[in-house]
Amino acid sequence: MFLTEKPNYTSFFDSFNKQKKKKEEFDLISQSFDESILRRLNTLCNSRSSVTINFSWLSSALAFLSFTHNQAITLLSNPKLTDSLNFYLDDSVKLLDICNSIASEIERLRHRRLLLKLALHLFNDNNNSEDAEKLRRARASLTDWDNNLKGPRYESSKNLEHLVIDLAFMLKEVPRGKISSDERIVRRTIHSVGLVTVFVAGVVVAALRGSTELGVAVRAPSEFLWADSFNILNSAISRPGKKRHLLEELDDVEARLREVIGVMDDAGGEKGESLNGAVKELERVTETLGEGLERLSNGVNEVFNTVMSSRKEMLERLRAGQQKQQTM
């Protein structure tokens, strides 16, 4: 007669049920993540055929990007999946570079706006004895608005487009092959975050550089719940319009600026009521431009801080996982 150890079926089934419950919870979080992206995307769609890109829209898009990175950290919490997590960490470094470059681009536009402020100051100075000279200087300052678009700072801003293109190329390098269900969700999440990042960064860059269309466009695969909304929005923005710029406020500034120059030409360099009215309109859109740039700067800072926080949390989890494995 042999004594045998009785199998502990209760422990086996308890472990199985725990793993099953964990997977179900993970799936629910993943579904909630997709649904939240869909809701946010729908708020960015003005219509299916066209989208108005202004500072308010760009600020909402940056908030959407921050939200996506913040929500993704829950799904990227498995320290065992180092290959995929390292890909996200590399990807997010590129986004931090883009944030810094966008901040520089905002400063470039602020610098150009000073030319408008100088012209407005000269227009509003009521010393009549120097009116002709001040009008001449004001016009020269307005002309410099266009000339200042070019030059070294403009050329350096082209590097910003290359950063976005590099980020789009990295989407194709997400690790593939036979993987577990947990790994599949993590990679899917990384791809989602990458798509949103390339899209938002691409629109912001194109808008600030004065482009009429996106320099890089990406499409979401049909497996994503939000793919249709994403692709429709992308197509609406990528379609060149009749405007000079993608950003509405830049178009407004240039329209008012040309109106002021036109009135000055018609008046033969004399100051009159028509010029005063045109100057008031230019002053209004110049203030709107300044306020918009401030909002956009805050949005970029929010994205930068969110990504830095996500990276810190993920690195801490990776270290904790490695230490746990070493002690086992």
Tab-separated table of C-alpha atoms in Angstrom:
chain	number	residue	atom	x	y	z
A	1	MET	CA	0.000	0.000	0.000
A	2	PHE	CA	1.426	3.319	-1.063
A	3	LEU	CA	0.672	6.701	0.405
A	4	THR	CA	0.233	9.398	-2.217
A	5	GLU	CA	-0.103	13.138	-1.830
A	6	LYS	CA	-3.568	14.312	-2.632
A	7	PRO	CA	-3.615	16.953	-5.400
A	8	ASN	CA	-4.628	20.395	-4.191
A	9	TYR	CA	-7.343	21.062	-6.755
A	10	THR	CA	-8.725	23.970	-4.706
A	11	SER	CA	-5.429	25.860	-4.909
A	12	PHE	CA	-5.163	25.162	-8.657
A	13	PHE	CA	-8.654	26.437	-9.403
A	14	ASP	CA	-8.181	29.461	-7.122
A	15	SER	CA	-5.060	30.418	-9.076
A	16	PHE	CA	-6.833	29.847	-12.392
A	17	ASN	CA	-9.815	31.956	-11.335
A	18	LYS	CA	-7.556	34.759	-10.154
A	19	GLN	CA	-5.741	34.826	-13.492
A	20	LYS	CA	-9.033	34.749	-15.360
A	21	LYS	CA	-10.426	37.587	-13.248
A	22	LYS	CA	-7.255	39.613	-13.766
A	23	LYS	CA	-7.490	39.129	-17.539
A	24	GLU	CA	-11.149	40.175	-17.553
A	25	GLU	CA	-10.299	43.310	-15.581
A	26	PHE	CA	-7.443	44.059	-17.975
A	27	ASP	CA	-9.753	43.605	-20.971
A	28	LEU	CA	-12.301	45.967	-19.419
A	29	ILE	CA	-9.614	48.598	-18.833
A	30	SER	CA	-8.475	48.202	-22.447
A	31	GLN	CA	-12.052	48.594	-23.721
A	32	SER	CA	-12.560	51.646	-21.518
A	33	PHE	CA	-9.321	53.102	-22.900
A	34	ASP	CA	-10.577	52.685	-26.484
A	35	GLU	CA	-13.965	54.174	-25.641
A	36	SER	CA	-12.375	57.201	-23.987
A	37	ILE	CA	-10.225	57.825	-27.084
A	38	LEU	CA	-13.345	57.635	-29.253
A	39	ARG	CA	-15.203	60.164	-27.091
A	40	ARG	CA	-12.289	62.582	-27.149
A	41	LEU	CA	-11.844	62.241	-30.892
A	42	ASN	CA	-15.500	63.036	-31.518
A	43	THR	CA	-15.134	66.346	-29.664
A	44	LEU	CA	-12.379	67.350	-32.118
A	45	CYS	CA	-14.543	66.797	-35.205
A	46	ASN	CA	-16.338	69.916	-36.445
A	47	SER	CA	-17.748	67.970	-39.380
A	48	ARG	CA	-16.883	65.010	-41.602
A	49	SER	CA	-15.657	67.198	-44.463
A	50	SER	CA	-13.673	70.006	-42.844
A	51	VAL	CA	-12.156	71.018	-39.520
A	52	THR	CA	-11.372	74.522	-38.302
A	53	ILE	CA	-7.899	74.568	-36.769
A	54	ASN	CA	-7.518	77.384	-34.276
A	55	PHE	CA	-5.777	77.788	-30.932
A	56	SER	CA	-8.819	76.492	-29.078
A	57	TRP	CA	-8.790	73.309	-31.196
A	58	LEU	CA	-5.016	72.858	-30.782
A	59	SER	CA	-5.322	73.257	-27.006
A	60	SER	CA	-8.057	70.594	-26.944
A	61	ALA	CA	-5.908	68.306	-29.099
A	62	LEU	CA	-2.955	68.677	-26.719
A	63	ALA	CA	-5.249	67.954	-23.757
A	64	PHE	CA	-6.379	64.824	-25.625
A	65	LEU	CA	-2.741	63.794	-26.094
A	66	SER	CA	-1.988	64.297	-22.381
A	67	PHE	CA	-5.085	62.313	-21.460
A	68	THR	CA	-4.089	59.428	-23.757
A	69	HIS	CA	-0.615	59.105	-22.257
A	70	ASN	CA	-1.985	59.403	-18.740
A	71	GLN	CA	-4.622	56.705	-19.288
A	72	ALA	CA	-2.225	54.349	-21.052
A	73	ILE	CA	0.007	53.965	-17.999
A	74	THR	CA	-2.545	51.608	-16.392
A	75	LEU	CA	-2.311	49.243	-19.347
A	76	LEU	CA	1.481	49.509	-19.506
A	77	SER	CA	1.942	48.384	-15.918
A	78	ASN	CA	3.340	44.866	-16.439
A	79	PRO	CA	7.106	45.005	-15.647
A	80	LYS	CA	7.626	41.559	-17.247
A	81	LEU	CA	6.892	42.877	-20.741
A	82	THR	CA	10.185	44.733	-21.036
A	83	ASP	CA	10.483	44.658	-24.855
A	84	SER	CA	7.250	46.528	-25.433
A	85	LEU	CA	7.766	48.869	-22.481
A	86	ASN	CA	11.246	49.787	-23.687
A	87	PHE	CA	9.705	50.655	-27.044
A	88	TYR	CA	7.310	53.059	-25.320
A	89	LEU	CA	10.161	54.604	-23.350
A	90	ASP	CA	12.139	55.200	-26.565
A	91	ASP	CA	9.031	56.538	-28.287
A	92	SER	CA	8.240	58.951	-25.483
A	93	VAL	CA	11.760	60.426	-25.557
A	94	LYS	CA	11.030	61.494	-29.134
A	95	LEU	CA	7.822	63.191	-27.942
A	96	LEU	CA	9.737	65.111	-25.276
A	97	ASP	CA	12.060	66.377	-28.020
A	98	ILE	CA	9.027	67.416	-30.051
A	99	CYS	CA	7.570	69.296	-27.065
A	100	ASN	CA	10.816	71.244	-26.671
A	101	SER	CA	10.880	72.029	-30.395
A	102	ILE	CA	7.239	73.152	-30.378
A	103	ALA	CA	8.048	75.441	-27.445
A	104	SER	CA	10.801	77.001	-29.589
A	105	GLU	CA	8.351	77.391	-32.467
A	106	ILE	CA	5.920	79.188	-30.149
A	107	GLU	CA	8.732	81.570	-29.182
A	108	ARG	CA	9.407	82.188	-32.896
A	109	LEU	CA	5.799	83.275	-33.381
A	110	ARG	CA	5.950	85.423	-30.256
A	111	HIS	CA	8.987	87.136	-31.715
A	112	ARG	CA	7.144	87.790	-34.984
A	113	ARG	CA	4.194	89.149	-33.003
A	114	LEU	CA	6.495	91.826	-31.552
A	115	LEU	CA	6.742	93.262	-35.065
A	116	LEU	CA	2.971	93.716	-35.062
A	117	LYS	CA	3.070	95.260	-31.585
A	118	LEU	CA	5.717	97.736	-32.736
A	119	ALA	CA	3.633	98.720	-35.763
A	120	LEU	CA	0.534	99.161	-33.598
A	121	HIS	CA	2.476	101.349	-31.165
A	122	LEU	CA	3.598	103.588	-34.032
A	123	PHE	CA	0.060	103.789	-35.450
A	124	ASN	CA	-1.407	104.761	-32.082
A	125	ASP	CA	1.174	107.437	-31.249
A	126	ASN	CA	-0.584	110.791	-31.707
A	127	ASN	CA	2.461	113.014	-32.223
A	128	ASN	CA	1.322	114.532	-35.528
A	129	SER	CA	4.651	116.180	-36.306
A	130	GLU	CA	6.196	112.776	-36.936
A	131	ASP	CA	3.168	110.983	-38.418
A	132	ALA	CA	4.656	110.403	-41.870
A	133	GLU	CA	7.877	108.908	-40.506
A	134	LYS	CA	6.016	106.748	-38.007
A	135	LEU	CA	3.666	105.462	-40.674
A	136	ARG	CA	6.659	104.559	-42.819
A	137	ARG	CA	8.264	102.671	-39.926
A	138	ALA	CA	4.957	100.979	-39.089
A	139	ARG	CA	4.585	99.747	-42.638
A	140	ALA	CA	8.173	98.448	-42.640
A	141	SER	CA	7.418	96.525	-39.442
A	142	LEU	CA	4.325	94.967	-41.020
A	143	THR	CA	6.364	93.991	-44.077
A	144	ASP	CA	8.904	92.333	-41.762
A	145	TRP	CA	6.101	90.082	-40.463
A	146	ASP	CA	6.228	88.221	-43.767
A	147	ASN	CA	9.989	88.465	-44.204
A	148	ASN	CA	10.572	87.135	-40.688
A	149	LEU	CA	8.789	83.896	-41.617
A	150	LYS	CA	11.901	82.873	-43.519
A	151	GLY	CA	15.512	82.747	-42.399
A	152	PRO	CA	17.545	80.557	-40.010
A	153	ARG	CA	14.804	80.126	-37.398
A	154	TYR	CA	12.383	78.974	-40.108
A	155	GLU	CA	14.935	76.558	-41.536
A	156	SER	CA	15.649	75.118	-38.087
A	157	SER	CA	11.924	74.589	-37.551
A	158	LYS	CA	11.965	72.125	-40.451
A	159	ASN	CA	13.770	69.756	-38.088
A	160	LEU	CA	10.545	69.652	-36.112
A	161	GLU	CA	8.774	68.054	-39.046
A	162	HIS	CA	11.524	65.450	-39.270
A	163	LEU	CA	11.010	64.587	-35.594
A	164	VAL	CA	7.337	63.888	-36.270
A	165	ILE	CA	8.222	61.829	-39.354
A	166	ASP	CA	10.701	59.799	-37.271
A	167	LEU	CA	7.994	59.208	-34.690
A	168	ALA	CA	5.599	58.023	-37.398
A	169	PHE	CA	8.265	55.659	-38.736
A	170	MET	CA	8.717	54.179	-35.243
A	171	LEU	CA	5.078	53.054	-35.323
A	172	LYS	CA	6.094	50.450	-37.897
A	173	GLU	CA	8.691	49.037	-35.530
A	174	VAL	CA	6.352	47.917	-32.740
A	175	PRO	CA	7.530	44.384	-31.792
A	176	ARG	CA	5.554	41.604	-33.498
A	177	GLY	CA	5.446	37.811	-33.425
A	178	LYS	CA	3.773	35.215	-31.227
A	179	ILE	CA	2.770	36.912	-27.997
A	180	SER	CA	0.599	36.442	-24.913
A	181	SER	CA	-2.749	38.178	-24.476
A	182	ASP	CA	-1.197	40.614	-21.972
A	183	GLU	CA	1.576	41.457	-24.407
A	184	ARG	CA	-0.949	41.960	-27.204
A	185	ILE	CA	-2.878	44.531	-25.152
A	186	VAL	CA	0.328	46.334	-24.205
A	187	ARG	CA	1.510	46.535	-27.819
A	188	ARG	CA	-1.937	47.600	-28.952
A	189	THR	CA	-1.918	50.356	-26.342
A	190	ILE	CA	1.530	51.520	-27.421
A	191	HIS	CA	0.348	51.643	-31.038
A	192	SER	CA	-2.724	53.654	-29.997
A	193	VAL	CA	-0.625	56.155	-28.070
A	194	GLY	CA	1.799	56.399	-30.988
A	195	LEU	CA	-0.961	57.128	-33.501
A	196	VAL	CA	-2.500	59.839	-31.320
A	197	THR	CA	0.943	61.331	-30.665
A	198	VAL	CA	1.934	61.517	-34.338
A	199	PHE	CA	-1.454	62.949	-35.301
A	200	VAL	CA	-1.597	65.698	-32.662
A	201	ALA	CA	2.086	66.604	-32.949
A	202	GLY	CA	1.772	66.735	-36.742
A	203	VAL	CA	-1.178	69.139	-36.639
A	204	VAL	CA	0.463	71.439	-34.078
A	205	VAL	CA	3.711	71.536	-36.039
A	206	ALA	CA	1.974	72.250	-39.357
A	207	ALA	CA	-0.172	74.967	-37.777
A	208	LEU	CA	2.733	76.783	-36.142
A	209	ARG	CA	4.945	76.608	-39.236
A	210	GLY	CA	2.273	78.282	-41.326
A	211	SER	CA	1.611	75.236	-43.507
A	212	THR	CA	-1.687	74.634	-45.267
A	213	GLU	CA	-1.658	70.857	-44.725
A	214	LEU	CA	-0.061	68.146	-42.616
A	215	GLY	CA	3.507	67.144	-43.352
A	216	VAL	CA	2.808	63.566	-42.245
A	217	ALA	CA	-0.485	61.677	-42.065
A	218	VAL	CA	-1.197	58.358	-40.349
A	219	ARG	CA	-4.173	56.013	-40.451
A	220	ALA	CA	-5.537	53.805	-37.692
A	221	PRO	CA	-6.157	50.125	-38.512
A	222	SER	CA	-9.757	48.874	-38.389
A	223	GLU	CA	-9.082	46.815	-35.254
A	224	PHE	CA	-9.383	49.986	-33.187
A	225	LEU	CA	-12.850	51.007	-32.030
A	226	TRP	CA	-12.009	54.626	-32.821
A	227	ALA	CA	-10.365	53.999	-36.222
A	228	ASP	CA	-13.180	55.508	-38.357
A	229	SER	CA	-13.352	58.728	-36.324
A	230	PHE	CA	-9.563	59.031	-36.314
A	231	ASN	CA	-9.197	58.485	-40.043
A	232	ILE	CA	-12.074	60.824	-40.942
A	233	LEU	CA	-10.577	63.582	-38.787
A	234	ASN	CA	-7.122	62.997	-40.245
A	235	SER	CA	-8.446	63.160	-43.807
A	236	ALA	CA	-10.423	66.345	-43.104
A	237	ILE	CA	-7.307	68.100	-41.811
A	238	SER	CA	-4.977	66.710	-44.474
A	239	ARG	CA	-7.163	68.061	-47.293
A	240	PRO	CA	-5.668	71.407	-48.445
A	241	GLY	CA	-8.124	74.286	-48.331
A	242	LYS	CA	-8.178	77.769	-49.833
A	243	LYS	CA	-6.594	79.360	-46.763
A	244	ARG	CA	-2.984	80.489	-46.642
A	245	HIS	CA	-2.420	78.747	-43.313
A	246	LEU	CA	-3.780	75.768	-41.429
A	247	LEU	CA	-4.106	77.921	-38.293
A	248	GLU	CA	-7.121	80.244	-38.401
A	249	GLU	CA	-5.537	82.965	-36.274
A	250	LEU	CA	-2.553	83.277	-38.632
A	251	ASP	CA	-4.949	83.755	-41.527
A	252	ASP	CA	-6.830	86.428	-39.556
A	253	VAL	CA	-3.626	88.323	-38.744
A	254	GLU	CA	-2.445	88.320	-42.343
A	255	ALA	CA	-5.859	89.378	-43.656
A	256	ARG	CA	-5.981	92.366	-41.272
A	257	LEU	CA	-2.340	93.201	-41.938
A	258	ARG	CA	-2.927	93.352	-45.694
A	259	GLU	CA	-6.039	95.426	-45.097
A	260	VAL	CA	-3.988	97.994	-43.181
A	261	ILE	CA	-1.329	98.109	-45.915
A	262	GLY	CA	-4.040	98.436	-48.579
A	263	VAL	CA	-5.673	101.383	-46.780
A	264	MET	CA	-2.267	103.063	-46.402
A	265	ASP	CA	-1.594	102.682	-50.131
A	266	ASP	CA	-5.016	104.068	-51.035
A	267	ALA	CA	-4.521	107.025	-48.697
A	268	GLY	CA	-1.100	107.809	-50.116
A	269	GLY	CA	0.563	107.458	-46.723
A	270	GLU	CA	-1.904	109.747	-44.914
A	271	LYS	CA	-3.594	108.776	-41.659
A	272	GLY	CA	-7.401	108.747	-41.683
A	273	GLU	CA	-10.506	107.153	-40.205
A	274	SER	CA	-10.309	104.148	-42.527
A	275	LEU	CA	-6.783	103.441	-41.360
A	276	ASN	CA	-7.776	103.824	-37.706
A	277	GLY	CA	-10.528	101.243	-38.173
A	278	ALA	CA	-8.204	98.804	-39.947
A	279	VAL	CA	-5.576	99.258	-37.230
A	280	LYS	CA	-8.146	98.498	-34.527
A	281	GLU	CA	-8.977	95.210	-36.243
A	282	LEU	CA	-5.281	94.342	-36.540
A	283	GLU	CA	-4.863	95.133	-32.852
A	284	ARG	CA	-7.735	92.782	-31.988
A	285	VAL	CA	-6.345	89.795	-33.920
A	286	THR	CA	-2.834	90.490	-32.587
A	287	GLU	CA	-4.124	90.207	-29.021
A	288	THR	CA	-5.984	87.017	-29.947
A	289	LEU	CA	-2.739	85.610	-31.361
A	290	GLY	CA	-0.896	86.385	-28.124
A	291	GLU	CA	-3.571	84.789	-25.958
A	292	GLY	CA	-3.643	81.721	-28.194
A	293	LEU	CA	0.117	81.260	-28.040
A	294	GLU	CA	-0.038	81.445	-24.247
A	295	ARG	CA	-2.713	78.744	-24.123
A	296	LEU	CA	-0.766	76.597	-26.528
A	297	SER	CA	2.395	76.963	-24.459
A	298	ASN	CA	0.493	75.777	-21.382
A	299	GLY	CA	-0.834	72.799	-23.350
A	300	VAL	CA	2.642	71.772	-24.492
A	301	ASN	CA	3.921	72.029	-20.915
A	302	GLU	CA	1.081	69.796	-19.772
A	303	VAL	CA	1.983	67.141	-22.362
A	304	PHE	CA	5.657	67.323	-21.395
A	305	ASN	CA	4.915	66.956	-17.670
A	306	THR	CA	2.437	64.118	-18.267
A	307	VAL	CA	4.933	62.136	-20.352
A	308	MET	CA	7.712	62.752	-17.820
A	309	SER	CA	5.414	61.525	-15.040
A	310	SER	CA	4.400	58.439	-17.054
A	311	ARG	CA	8.018	57.598	-17.810
A	312	LYS	CA	8.988	57.959	-14.151
A	313	GLU	CA	6.158	55.684	-13.015
A	314	MET	CA	6.978	53.087	-15.672
A	315	LEU	CA	10.698	53.070	-14.858
A	316	GLU	CA	9.926	52.632	-11.176
A	317	ARG	CA	7.722	49.632	-11.970
A	318	LEU	CA	10.414	48.129	-14.183
A	319	ARG	CA	13.018	48.484	-11.436
A	320	ALA	CA	10.655	47.020	-8.855
A	321	GLY	CA	9.958	44.055	-11.147
A	322	GLN	CA	13.668	43.448	-11.753
A	323	GLN	CA	14.445	43.591	-8.022
A	324	LYS	CA	11.623	41.133	-7.302
A	325	GLN	CA	12.979	38.686	-9.888
A	326	GLN	CA	16.491	38.922	-8.416
A	327	THR	CA	15.253	38.053	-4.929
A	328	MET	CA	13.258	35.000	-6.095
